[in-house]
mmCIF file of C-alpha atoms in Angstrom:
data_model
loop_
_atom_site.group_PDB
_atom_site.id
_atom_site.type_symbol
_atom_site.label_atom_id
_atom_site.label_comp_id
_atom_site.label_asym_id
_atom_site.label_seq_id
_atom_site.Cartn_x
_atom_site.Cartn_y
_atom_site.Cartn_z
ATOM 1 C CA UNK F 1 -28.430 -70.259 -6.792
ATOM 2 C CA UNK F 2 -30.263 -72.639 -8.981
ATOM 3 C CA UNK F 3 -28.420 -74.618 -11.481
ATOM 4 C CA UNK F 4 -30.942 -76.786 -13.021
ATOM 5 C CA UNK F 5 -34.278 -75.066 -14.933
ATOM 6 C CA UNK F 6 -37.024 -77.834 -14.945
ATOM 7 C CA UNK F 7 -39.866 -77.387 -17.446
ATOM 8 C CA UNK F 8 -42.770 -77.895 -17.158
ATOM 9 C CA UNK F 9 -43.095 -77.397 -13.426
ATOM 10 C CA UNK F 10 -46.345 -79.813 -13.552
ATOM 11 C CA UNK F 11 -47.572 -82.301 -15.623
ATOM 12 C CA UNK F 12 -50.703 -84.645 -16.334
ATOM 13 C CA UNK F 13 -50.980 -87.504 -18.740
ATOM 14 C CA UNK F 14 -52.870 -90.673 -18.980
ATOM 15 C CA UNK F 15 -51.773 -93.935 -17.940
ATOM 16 C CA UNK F 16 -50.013 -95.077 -20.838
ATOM 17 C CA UNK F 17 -49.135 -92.282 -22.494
ATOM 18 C CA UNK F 18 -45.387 -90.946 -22.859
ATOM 19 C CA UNK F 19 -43.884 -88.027 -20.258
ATOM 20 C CA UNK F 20 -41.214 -85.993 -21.089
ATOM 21 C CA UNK F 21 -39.370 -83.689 -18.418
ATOM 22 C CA UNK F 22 -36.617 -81.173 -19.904
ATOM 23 C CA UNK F 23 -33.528 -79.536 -17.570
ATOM 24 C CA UNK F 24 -31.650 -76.906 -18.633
ATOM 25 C CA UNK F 25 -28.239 -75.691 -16.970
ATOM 26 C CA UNK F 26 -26.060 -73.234 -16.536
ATOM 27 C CA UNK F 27 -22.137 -73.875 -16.308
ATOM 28 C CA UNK F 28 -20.213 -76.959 -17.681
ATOM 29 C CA UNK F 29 -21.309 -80.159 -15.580
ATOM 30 C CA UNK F 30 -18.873 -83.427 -15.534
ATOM 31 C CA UNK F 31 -22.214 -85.511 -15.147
ATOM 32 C CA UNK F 32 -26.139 -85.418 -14.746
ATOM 33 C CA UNK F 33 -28.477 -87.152 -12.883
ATOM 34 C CA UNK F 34 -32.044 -87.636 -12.626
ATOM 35 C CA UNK F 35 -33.925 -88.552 -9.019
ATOM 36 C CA UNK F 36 -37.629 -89.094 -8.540
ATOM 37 C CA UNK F 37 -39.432 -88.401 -5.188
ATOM 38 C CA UNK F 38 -42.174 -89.733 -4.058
ATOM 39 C CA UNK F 39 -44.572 -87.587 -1.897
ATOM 40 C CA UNK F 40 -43.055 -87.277 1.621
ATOM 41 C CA UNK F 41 -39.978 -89.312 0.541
ATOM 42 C CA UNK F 42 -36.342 -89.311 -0.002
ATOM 43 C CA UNK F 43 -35.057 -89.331 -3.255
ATOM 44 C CA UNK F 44 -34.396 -92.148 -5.694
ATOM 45 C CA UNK F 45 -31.377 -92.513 -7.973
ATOM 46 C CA UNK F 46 -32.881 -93.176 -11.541
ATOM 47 C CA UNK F 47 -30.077 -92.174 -14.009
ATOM 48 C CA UNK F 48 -27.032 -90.610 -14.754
ATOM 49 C CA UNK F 49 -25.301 -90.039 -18.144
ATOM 50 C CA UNK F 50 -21.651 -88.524 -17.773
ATOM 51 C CA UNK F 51 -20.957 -85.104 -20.208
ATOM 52 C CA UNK F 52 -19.210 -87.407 -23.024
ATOM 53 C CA UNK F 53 -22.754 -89.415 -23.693
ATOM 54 C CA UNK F 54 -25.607 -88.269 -25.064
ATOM 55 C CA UNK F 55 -28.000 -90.901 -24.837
ATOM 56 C CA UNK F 56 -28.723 -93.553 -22.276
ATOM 57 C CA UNK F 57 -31.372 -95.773 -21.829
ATOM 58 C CA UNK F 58 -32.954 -98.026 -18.205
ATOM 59 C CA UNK F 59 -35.956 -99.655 -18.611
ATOM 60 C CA UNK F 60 -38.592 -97.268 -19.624
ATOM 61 C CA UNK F 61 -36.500 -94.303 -19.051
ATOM 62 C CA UNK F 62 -34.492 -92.602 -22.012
ATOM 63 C CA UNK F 63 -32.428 -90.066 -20.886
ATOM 64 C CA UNK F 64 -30.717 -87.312 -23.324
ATOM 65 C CA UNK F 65 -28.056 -84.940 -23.009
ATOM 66 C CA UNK F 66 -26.667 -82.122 -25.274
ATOM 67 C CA UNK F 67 -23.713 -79.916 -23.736
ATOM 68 C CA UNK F 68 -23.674 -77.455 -26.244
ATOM 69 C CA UNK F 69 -27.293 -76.474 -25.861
ATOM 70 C CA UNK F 70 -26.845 -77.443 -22.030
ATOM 71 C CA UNK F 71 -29.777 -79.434 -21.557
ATOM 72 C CA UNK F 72 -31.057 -82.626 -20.821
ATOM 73 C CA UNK F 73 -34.312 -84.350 -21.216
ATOM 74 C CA UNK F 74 -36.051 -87.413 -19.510
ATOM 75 C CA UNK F 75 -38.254 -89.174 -21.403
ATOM 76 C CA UNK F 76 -40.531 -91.793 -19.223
ATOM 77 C CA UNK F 77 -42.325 -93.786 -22.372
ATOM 78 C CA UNK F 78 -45.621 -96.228 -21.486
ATOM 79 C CA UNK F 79 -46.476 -94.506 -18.241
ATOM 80 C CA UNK F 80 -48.080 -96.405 -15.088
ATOM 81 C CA UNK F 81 -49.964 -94.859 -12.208
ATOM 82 C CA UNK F 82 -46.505 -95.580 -10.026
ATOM 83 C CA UNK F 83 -44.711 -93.214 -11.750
ATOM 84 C CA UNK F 84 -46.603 -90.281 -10.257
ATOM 85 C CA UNK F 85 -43.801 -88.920 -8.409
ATOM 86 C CA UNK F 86 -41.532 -85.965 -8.057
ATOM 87 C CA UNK F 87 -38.534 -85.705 -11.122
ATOM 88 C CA UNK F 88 -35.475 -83.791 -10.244
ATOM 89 C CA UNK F 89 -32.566 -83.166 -12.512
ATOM 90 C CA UNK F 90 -28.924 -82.457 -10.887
ATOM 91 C CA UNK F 91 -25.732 -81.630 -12.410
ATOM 92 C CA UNK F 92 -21.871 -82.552 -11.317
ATOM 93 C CA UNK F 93 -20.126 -79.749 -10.916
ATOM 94 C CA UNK F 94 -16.475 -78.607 -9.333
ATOM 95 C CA UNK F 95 -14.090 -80.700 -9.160
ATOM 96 C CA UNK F 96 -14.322 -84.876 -9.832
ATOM 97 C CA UNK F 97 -13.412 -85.662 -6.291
ATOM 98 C CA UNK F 98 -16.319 -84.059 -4.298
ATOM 99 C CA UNK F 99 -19.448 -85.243 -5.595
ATOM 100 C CA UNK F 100 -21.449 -82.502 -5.472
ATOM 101 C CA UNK F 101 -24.547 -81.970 -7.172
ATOM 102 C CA UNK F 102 -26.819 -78.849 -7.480
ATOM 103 C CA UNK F 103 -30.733 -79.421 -8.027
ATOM 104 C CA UNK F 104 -33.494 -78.344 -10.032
ATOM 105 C CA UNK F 105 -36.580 -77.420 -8.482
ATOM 106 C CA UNK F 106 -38.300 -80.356 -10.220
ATOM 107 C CA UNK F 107 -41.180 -81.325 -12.250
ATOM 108 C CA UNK F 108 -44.274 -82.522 -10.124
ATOM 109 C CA UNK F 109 -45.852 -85.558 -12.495
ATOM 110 C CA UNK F 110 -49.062 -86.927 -12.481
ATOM 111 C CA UNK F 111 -50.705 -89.858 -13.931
ATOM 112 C CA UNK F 112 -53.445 -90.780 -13.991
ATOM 113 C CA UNK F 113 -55.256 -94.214 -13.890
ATOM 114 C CA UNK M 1 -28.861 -103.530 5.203
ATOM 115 C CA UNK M 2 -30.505 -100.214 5.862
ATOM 116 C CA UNK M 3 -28.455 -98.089 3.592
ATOM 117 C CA UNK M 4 -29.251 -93.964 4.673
ATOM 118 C CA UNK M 5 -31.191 -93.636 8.165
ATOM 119 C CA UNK M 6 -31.921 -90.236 9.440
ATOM 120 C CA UNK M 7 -32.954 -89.754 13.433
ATOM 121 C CA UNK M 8 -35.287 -88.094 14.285
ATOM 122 C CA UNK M 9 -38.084 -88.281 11.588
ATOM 123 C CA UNK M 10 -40.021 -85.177 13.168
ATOM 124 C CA UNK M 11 -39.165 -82.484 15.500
ATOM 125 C CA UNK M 12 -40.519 -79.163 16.706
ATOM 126 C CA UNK M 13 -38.465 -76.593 17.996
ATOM 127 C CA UNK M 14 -38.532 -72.967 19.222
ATOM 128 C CA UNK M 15 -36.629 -69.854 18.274
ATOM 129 C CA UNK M 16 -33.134 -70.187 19.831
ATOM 130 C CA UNK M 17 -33.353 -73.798 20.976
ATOM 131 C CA UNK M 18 -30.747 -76.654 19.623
ATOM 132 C CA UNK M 19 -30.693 -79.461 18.226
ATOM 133 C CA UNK M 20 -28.931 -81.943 16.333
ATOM 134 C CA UNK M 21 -29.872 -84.469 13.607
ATOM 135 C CA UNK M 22 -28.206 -87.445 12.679
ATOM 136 C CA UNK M 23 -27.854 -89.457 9.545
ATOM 137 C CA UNK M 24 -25.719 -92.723 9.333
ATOM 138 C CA UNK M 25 -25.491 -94.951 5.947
ATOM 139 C CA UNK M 26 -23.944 -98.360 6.057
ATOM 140 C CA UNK M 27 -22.639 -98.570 2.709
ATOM 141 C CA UNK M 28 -19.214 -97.882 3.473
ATOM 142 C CA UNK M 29 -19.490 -94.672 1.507
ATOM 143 C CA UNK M 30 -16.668 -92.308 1.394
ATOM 144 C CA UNK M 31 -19.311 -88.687 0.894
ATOM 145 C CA UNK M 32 -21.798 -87.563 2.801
ATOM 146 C CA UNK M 33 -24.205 -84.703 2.273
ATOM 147 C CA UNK M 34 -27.083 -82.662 4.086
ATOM 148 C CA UNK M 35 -29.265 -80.791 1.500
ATOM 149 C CA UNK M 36 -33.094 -78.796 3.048
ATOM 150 C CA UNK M 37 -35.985 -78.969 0.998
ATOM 151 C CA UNK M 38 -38.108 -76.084 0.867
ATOM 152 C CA UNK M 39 -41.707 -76.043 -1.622
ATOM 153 C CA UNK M 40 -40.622 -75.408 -5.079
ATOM 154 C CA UNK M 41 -36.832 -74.955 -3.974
ATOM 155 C CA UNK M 42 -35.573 -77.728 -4.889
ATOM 156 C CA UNK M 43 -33.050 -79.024 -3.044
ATOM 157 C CA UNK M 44 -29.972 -77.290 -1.880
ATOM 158 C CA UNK M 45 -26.905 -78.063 -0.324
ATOM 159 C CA UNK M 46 -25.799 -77.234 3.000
ATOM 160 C CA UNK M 47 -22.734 -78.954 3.825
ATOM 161 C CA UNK M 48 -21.003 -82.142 2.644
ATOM 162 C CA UNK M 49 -18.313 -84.201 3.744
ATOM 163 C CA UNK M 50 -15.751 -86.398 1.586
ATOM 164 C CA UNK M 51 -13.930 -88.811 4.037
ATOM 165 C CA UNK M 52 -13.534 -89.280 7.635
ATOM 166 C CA UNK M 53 -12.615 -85.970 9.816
ATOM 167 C CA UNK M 54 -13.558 -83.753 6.965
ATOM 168 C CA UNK M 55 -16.316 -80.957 5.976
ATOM 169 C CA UNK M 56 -16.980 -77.974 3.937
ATOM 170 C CA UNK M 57 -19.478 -75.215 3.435
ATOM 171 C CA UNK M 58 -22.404 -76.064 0.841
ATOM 172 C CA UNK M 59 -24.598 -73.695 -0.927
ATOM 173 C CA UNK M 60 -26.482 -72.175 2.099
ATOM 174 C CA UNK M 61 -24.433 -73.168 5.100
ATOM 175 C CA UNK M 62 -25.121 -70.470 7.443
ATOM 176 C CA UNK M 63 -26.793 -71.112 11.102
ATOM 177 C CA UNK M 64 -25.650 -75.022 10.307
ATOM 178 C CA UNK M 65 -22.765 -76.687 11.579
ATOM 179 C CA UNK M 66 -21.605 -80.253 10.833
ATOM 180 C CA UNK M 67 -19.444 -83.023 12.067
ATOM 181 C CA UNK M 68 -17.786 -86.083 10.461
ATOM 182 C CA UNK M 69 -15.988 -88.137 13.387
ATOM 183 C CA UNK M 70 -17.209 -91.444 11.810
ATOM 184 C CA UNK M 71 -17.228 -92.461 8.757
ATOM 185 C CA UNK M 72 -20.521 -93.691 9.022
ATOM 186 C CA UNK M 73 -21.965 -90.531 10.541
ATOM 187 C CA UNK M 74 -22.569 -87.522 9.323
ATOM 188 C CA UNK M 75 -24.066 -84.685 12.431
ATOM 189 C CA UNK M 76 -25.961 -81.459 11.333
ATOM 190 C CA UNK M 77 -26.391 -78.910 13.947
ATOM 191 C CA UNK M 78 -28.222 -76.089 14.455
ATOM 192 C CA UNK M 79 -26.953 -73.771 17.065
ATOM 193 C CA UNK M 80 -29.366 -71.439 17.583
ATOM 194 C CA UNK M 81 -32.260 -72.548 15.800
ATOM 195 C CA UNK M 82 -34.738 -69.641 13.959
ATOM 196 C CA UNK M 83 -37.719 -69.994 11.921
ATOM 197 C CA UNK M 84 -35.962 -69.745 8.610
ATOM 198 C CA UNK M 85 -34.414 -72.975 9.177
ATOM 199 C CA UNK M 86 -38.069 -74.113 9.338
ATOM 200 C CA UNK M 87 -37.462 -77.436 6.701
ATOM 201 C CA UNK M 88 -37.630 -80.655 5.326
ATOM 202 C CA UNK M 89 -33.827 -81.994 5.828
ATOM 203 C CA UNK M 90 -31.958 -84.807 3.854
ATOM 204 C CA UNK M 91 -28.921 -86.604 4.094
ATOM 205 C CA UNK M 92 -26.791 -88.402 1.569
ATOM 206 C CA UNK M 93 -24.324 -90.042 0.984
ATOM 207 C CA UNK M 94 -22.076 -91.522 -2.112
ATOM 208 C CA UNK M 95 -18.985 -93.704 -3.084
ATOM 209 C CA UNK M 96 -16.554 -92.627 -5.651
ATOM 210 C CA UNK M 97 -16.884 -94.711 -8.712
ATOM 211 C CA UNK M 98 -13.312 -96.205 -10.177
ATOM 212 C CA UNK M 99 -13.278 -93.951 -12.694
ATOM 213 C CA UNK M 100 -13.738 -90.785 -10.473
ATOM 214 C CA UNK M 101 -16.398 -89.240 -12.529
ATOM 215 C CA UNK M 102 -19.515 -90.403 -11.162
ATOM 216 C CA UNK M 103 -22.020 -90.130 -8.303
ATOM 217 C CA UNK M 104 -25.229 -91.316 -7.725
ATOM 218 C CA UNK M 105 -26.309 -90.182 -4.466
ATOM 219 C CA UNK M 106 -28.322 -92.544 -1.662
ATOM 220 C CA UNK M 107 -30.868 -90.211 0.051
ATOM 221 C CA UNK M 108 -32.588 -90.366 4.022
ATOM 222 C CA UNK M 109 -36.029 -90.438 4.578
ATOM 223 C CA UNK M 110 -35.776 -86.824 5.605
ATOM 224 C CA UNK M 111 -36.180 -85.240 9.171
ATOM 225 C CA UNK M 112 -39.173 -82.695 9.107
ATOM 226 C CA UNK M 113 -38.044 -79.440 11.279
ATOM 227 C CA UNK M 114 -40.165 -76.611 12.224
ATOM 228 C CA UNK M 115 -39.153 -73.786 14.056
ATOM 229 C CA UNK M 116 -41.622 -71.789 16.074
#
């Protein structure tokens, strides 16, 4: 089963402009994580933000998370061609001392030049 | 350093044939994961290891098995192989951070499997 809701599935902006990704969950997480994908790649660690925080920023990446609504947004601000990439969200869950995360099925972003 | 290598990169295999894929990391990580990737899946989690000698069952762990004997190396089989298990597969793998709470997760290059 499917932890992690992305929404939108797809999206196209203009180099430049700001993205925004939302993931919404289902049971009580101990962390989250965002990875982007390239096309026929693995996935790359971008962020994680741990269920006591509810803001944290890298670079141009601004990451937000509210456990009472269980949901978390990415926001991706001054976009680049580059970032045209797969996003995933995934959430800790279980115990501390296993790692485990369970994935979204992703937003698919464009952008374009 | 290479960090997450996964061998082989392609394969094609037929209904009932074998085969096993390897992943090795040399980060000294203590977890290791295999997760399949199917088109608008997501990824999900087949088995995962968390030290030397051990596995357990993942999200969708039948028709897989798996094998920790090193610490680097973390061995997905498929017995029996079926068209199903047609896939893109990735490995993983983590430390534990001092705190306990957090993983981020190092990811393969993915092997592409598809089952005839």
């Amino acid at each position: 089963s499917q932890q992690g809701e992305e929404d939108p599935q797809a999206l196209s902006i203009q180099e430049g402009e700001n993205a925004t990704m939302n993931c919404s969950y289902k049971t009580s997480i101990n962390n989250l994580q965002w990875y982007r994908q390239n096309s026929g790649r693995g996935l790359v660690h971008l962020i994680l933000i741990r269920s006591n925080e509810r803001e944290k920023h890298s670079g141009r990446l601004r990451v937000t998370l509210d456990t009472s609504k269980k949901s978390s947004s990415l926001l991706i601000t001054a976009s680049r061609a580059a970032d045209t990439a797969s996003y995933f969200c995934a959430t800790g869950v279980g115990s501390s001392n296993t790692g485990k995360l369970i994935f979204g099925q992703g937003t698919t972003l464009q952008v374009k030049p | 350093n290479a960090g997450v290598t996964q061998t082989p990169k392609f394969r094609v295999l037929k209904t009932g044939q074998s085969m096993t894929l390897l992943c090795a990391q040399d980060m000294n990580h203590e977890y290791m994961y295999w997760y399949r990737q199917d088109p608008g899946m997501g990824l999900r989690l087949i088995h995962y290891s968390v030290g030397e000698g051990t596995t357990a069952k993942g999200e969708v762990p039948d028709g897989y098995n798996v094998s920790r004997l090193k610490k680097q190396n973390f061995l997905l089989g498929l017995e029996s192989a079926a068209p199903s298990q047609t896939s893109v597969y990735f490995c993983a793998s983590s430390r534990r951070t001092g705190d306990g709470w957090s993983y981020e997760q190092y990811f393969g290059p993915g092997t592409r499997l598809t089952v005839t």
